[in-house]
Coordinates of C-alpha atoms and ligand atoms in Angstrom, one line a residue:
X1 CA 49.5 116.3 -50.7
X2 CA 52.9 114.5 -50.9
X3 CA 53.5 112.2 -48.0
X4 CA 57.1 113.5 -47.5
X5 CA 55.7 116.9 -46.6
X6 CA 54.8 115.4 -43.2
X7 CA 58.4 115.2 -42.3
X8 CA 59.3 118.8 -43.3
X9 CA 59.4 121.5 -40.7
X10 CA 55.9 123.0 -40.3
X11 CA 55.5 126.3 -42.2
X12 CA 54.1 127.9 -39.1
X13 CA 57.6 127.6 -37.6
X14 CA 56.5 125.8 -34.4
X15 CA 59.6 123.7 -34.5
X16 CA 57.6 120.5 -35.1
X17 CA 57.1 118.7 -38.4
X18 CA 54.1 119.4 -40.5
X19 CA 52.8 115.9 -39.8
X20 CA 53.0 116.5 -36.0
X21 CA 51.8 120.1 -36.1
X22 CA 49.2 121.6 -38.5
X23 CA 48.4 118.6 -40.8
X24 CA 46.0 116.8 -38.3
X25 CA 44.0 120.0 -38.2
X26 CA 44.0 120.4 -42.0
X27 CA 42.9 116.8 -42.4
X28 CA 40.2 117.0 -39.8
X29 CA 41.9 114.5 -37.5
X30 CA 42.1 117.0 -34.7
X31 CA 40.8 120.4 -33.7
X32 CA 43.1 123.3 -32.9
X33 CA 42.9 123.5 -29.1
X34 CA 43.8 127.2 -28.8
X35 CA 43.3 130.3 -30.8
X36 CA 47.0 130.5 -31.5
X37 CA 47.0 126.9 -32.8
X38 CA 44.2 127.7 -35.1
X39 CA 45.9 130.9 -36.3
X40 CA 49.1 128.9 -37.0
X41 CA 47.2 126.2 -38.8
X42 CA 45.5 128.9 -40.9
X43 CA 48.9 130.5 -41.8
X44 CA 50.1 127.0 -42.9
X45 CA 46.9 126.6 -44.9
X46 CA 47.8 129.9 -46.7
X47 CA 51.3 128.5 -47.4
X48 CA 50.1 125.1 -48.7
X49 CA 46.9 126.2 -50.4
X50 CA 44.5 124.4 -48.0
X51 CA 41.7 126.7 -49.2
X52 CA 38.8 124.6 -47.9
X53 CA 40.4 124.7 -44.4
X54 CA 40.6 128.5 -44.5
X55 CA 36.9 128.7 -45.4
X56 CA 35.9 126.1 -42.8
X57 CA 37.7 127.9 -40.0
X58 CA 36.3 131.3 -40.8
X59 CA 33.4 132.1 -38.4
X60 CA 30.1 131.4 -40.2
X61 CA 28.9 134.9 -39.2
X62 CA 31.5 136.5 -41.5
X63 CA 31.8 133.7 -44.1
X64 CA 31.0 135.5 -47.3
X65 CA 30.1 133.5 -50.5
X66 CA 33.2 134.6 -52.4
X67 CA 35.5 133.7 -49.5
X68 CA 36.9 130.6 -51.2
X69 CA 37.9 132.6 -54.3
X70 CA 39.4 135.3 -52.2
X71 CA 41.6 132.8 -50.3
X72 CA 42.5 131.1 -53.5
X73 CA 43.6 134.4 -55.1
X74 CA 45.6 135.2 -52.1
X75 CA 47.3 131.8 -52.2
X76 CA 48.0 132.2 -56.0
X77 CA 49.6 135.7 -55.8
X78 CA 51.4 135.7 -52.4
X79 CA 54.3 133.6 -51.3
X80 CA 54.4 133.4 -47.5
X81 CA 57.9 133.0 -46.1
X82 CA 57.6 133.4 -42.3
X83 CA 55.5 133.7 -39.3
X84 CA 56.1 135.4 -35.9
X85 CA 53.4 135.3 -33.3
X86 CA 53.8 138.6 -31.3
X87 CA 51.4 138.0 -28.5
X88 CA 48.1 136.3 -27.6
X89 CA 45.2 137.2 -25.3
X90 CA 42.8 134.6 -24.0
X91 CA 42.2 131.9 -26.6
X92 CA 43.2 129.1 -24.2
X93 CA 41.4 125.8 -24.0
X94 CA 39.1 127.3 -21.3
X95 CA 38.2 130.5 -23.2
X96 CA 35.5 131.3 -25.7
X97 CA 37.2 134.2 -27.4
X98 CA 40.8 135.0 -28.1
X99 CA 43.2 137.4 -29.9
X100 CA 46.4 136.7 -31.6
X101 CA 48.8 139.4 -32.9
X102 CA 51.2 138.1 -35.6
X103 CA 53.6 139.2 -38.3
X104 CA 53.6 137.1 -41.5
X105 CA 56.3 137.8 -44.1
X106 CA 55.5 137.5 -47.7
X107 CA 56.6 138.2 -51.3
X108 CA 54.2 139.6 -53.8
X109 CA 55.2 140.6 -57.3
X110 CA 58.8 140.7 -56.2
X111 CA 58.1 143.0 -53.2
X112 CA 59.0 141.9 -49.7
X113 CA 56.4 142.9 -47.1
X114 CA 55.1 142.0 -43.7
X115 CA 51.4 141.5 -42.9
X116 CA 50.9 142.6 -39.3
X117 CA 47.5 141.7 -37.9
X118 CA 45.6 141.5 -34.6
X119 CA 43.2 138.7 -35.3
X120 CA 40.0 137.9 -33.3
X121 CA 38.9 134.3 -32.8
X122 CA 35.7 132.9 -31.3
X123 CA 34.4 129.4 -30.7
X124 CA 31.6 128.1 -32.8
X125 CA 30.2 124.7 -32.1
X126 CA 33.0 124.3 -29.7
X127 CA 35.8 124.9 -32.3
X128 CA 37.9 127.9 -32.8
X129 CA 37.1 130.1 -35.8
X130 CA 38.6 133.2 -37.2
X131 CA 36.4 136.3 -36.9
X132 CA 38.3 139.3 -38.2
X133 CA 41.4 141.3 -37.8
X134 CA 42.9 144.7 -37.7
X135 CA 45.5 144.9 -40.4
X136 CA 48.5 147.0 -40.7
X137 CA 50.8 146.5 -43.7
X138 CA 54.4 147.5 -43.2
X139 CA 57.4 147.2 -45.5
X140 CA 60.0 144.7 -44.3
Ligands
LIG1 ZN1 52.2 124.1 -37.8

């Protein structure tokens, strides 16, 4: 990871720099306090290729053995270009479960598309984890 990346706008489009936004989560210096924060940090991990983080923040109940390879292949073949959080339900610092609906824009093999997903999150060992999502792919 290049140090100057810290000063760039965070890929999750929070308005903060990467160093002040998702990086502390990727580096294990802090835990995402809400389901939305975890979702944003996972999006940024997709963008930057933080594969270990994606695996680590997947709920152990659904963490298949080939997950690392799957995330790596996604990172290698898809270029993520934008994130819009549509809405959230629960997932606050006081909740144990949460849902985040988002639209993530990407380019794959020259094709522009939007990944529209309603993700479910659950705490495990006190920390937010991704469980699963209902996915709808729509053309941009
Ligand atoms: Zn961020």
